[in-house]
Amino acid sequence: MRYDTPIYFQLIRQGIYDPKTGDYADSDPVETKVYADVTDTSTDTKQILYGDIKRNSKVIRLQQHYTKTYNRIRIGDKQYGVDDERKLRTKHVLIVSEV
């Protein structure tokens, strides 16, 4: 396995309140870059996890556990949400699907 794909764990915080508009301003996500092995999810895993064939899901394998708080993951220009997560002895496996 080659851990050569950059992925970005994103933490999105609520923006600052703007009294002029009465809304909260959008805040930029704080990103942490990590290199991982990213592959497409196999058909068997999709069937077990989702009950059907779901497109745009991937398996992310990290060499170490990622313990910081995050809301979503960015790979390239696409955003992904975590559907399943497994922490092995030293490795961390995430199954994600496109948001």
XYZ file of C-alpha atoms in Angstrom:
99
model
C 0.000 0.000 0.000
C 1.181 3.467 -0.816
C 0.218 6.251 1.542
C 0.663 8.968 -1.064
C -2.751 10.640 -1.392
C -3.145 13.919 0.511
C -6.425 14.154 2.410
C -7.609 17.040 4.551
C -9.534 16.633 7.799
C -11.784 19.690 8.094
C -13.082 21.264 11.286
C -15.848 23.754 10.569
C -16.574 26.206 13.347
C -19.574 28.458 13.649
C -18.839 31.943 12.349
C -18.931 35.223 14.231
C -22.306 36.894 14.760
C -22.899 39.939 12.550
C -25.373 42.314 14.275
C -25.993 44.247 11.027
C -27.424 41.250 9.177
C -28.506 39.176 12.167
C -26.742 36.106 10.790
C -23.612 34.209 11.591
C -20.844 34.734 9.058
C -19.428 31.657 7.388
C -16.081 30.635 8.749
C -13.322 29.009 6.755
C -12.704 25.379 7.665
C -9.523 24.565 9.533
C -7.753 21.824 7.585
C -5.177 19.274 8.677
C -3.265 17.548 5.870
C -2.536 13.837 6.212
C -1.256 11.312 3.667
C -3.335 8.158 3.254
C -3.994 5.151 1.047
C -7.311 5.900 -0.710
C -9.170 3.288 -2.767
C -12.694 2.806 -4.069
C -14.981 0.737 -1.869
C -15.518 -2.816 -3.087
C -18.975 -3.931 -4.187
C -19.211 -6.448 -1.327
C -18.411 -3.814 1.295
C -20.965 -1.424 -0.211
C -23.610 -4.149 -0.090
C -22.884 -4.927 3.574
C -22.556 -1.315 4.735
C -25.293 0.449 2.750
C -27.589 -2.403 1.692
C -27.191 -1.407 -1.952
C -24.591 -0.107 -4.356
C -23.787 3.465 -3.334
C -21.625 5.476 -5.679
C -18.690 7.700 -4.747
C -17.648 5.899 -1.591
C -14.007 5.340 -0.723
C -11.854 3.531 1.822
C -9.196 5.635 3.546
C -6.364 3.883 5.354
C -4.088 5.845 7.699
C -0.841 4.559 9.166
C -1.663 6.016 12.595
C -4.850 6.860 14.457
C -6.265 10.328 13.801
C -7.523 11.607 17.150
C -8.321 15.279 16.504
C -11.904 16.487 16.080
C -13.175 16.904 12.516
C -16.494 17.341 10.685
C -15.683 16.059 7.210
C -12.838 15.014 4.922
C -11.724 16.629 1.668
C -9.981 14.640 -1.057
C -9.099 16.861 -4.000
C -12.144 19.074 -4.592
C -14.738 16.673 -3.167
C -16.149 16.596 0.372
C -16.780 13.290 2.160
C -18.622 12.282 5.319
C -17.568 9.310 7.441
C -19.954 6.318 7.280
C -17.879 3.767 9.187
C -14.621 3.853 11.107
C -12.330 1.182 12.497
C -9.307 1.667 14.691
C -6.939 -1.242 14.483
C -3.858 -1.635 16.660
C -1.872 1.042 14.859
C -3.856 1.780 11.690
C -7.077 3.703 11.159
C -9.606 2.747 8.447
C -12.423 5.099 7.367
C -15.210 4.327 4.901
C -16.514 7.594 3.501
C -19.122 8.707 0.981
C -19.445 11.944 -0.951
C -21.569 14.651 0.665
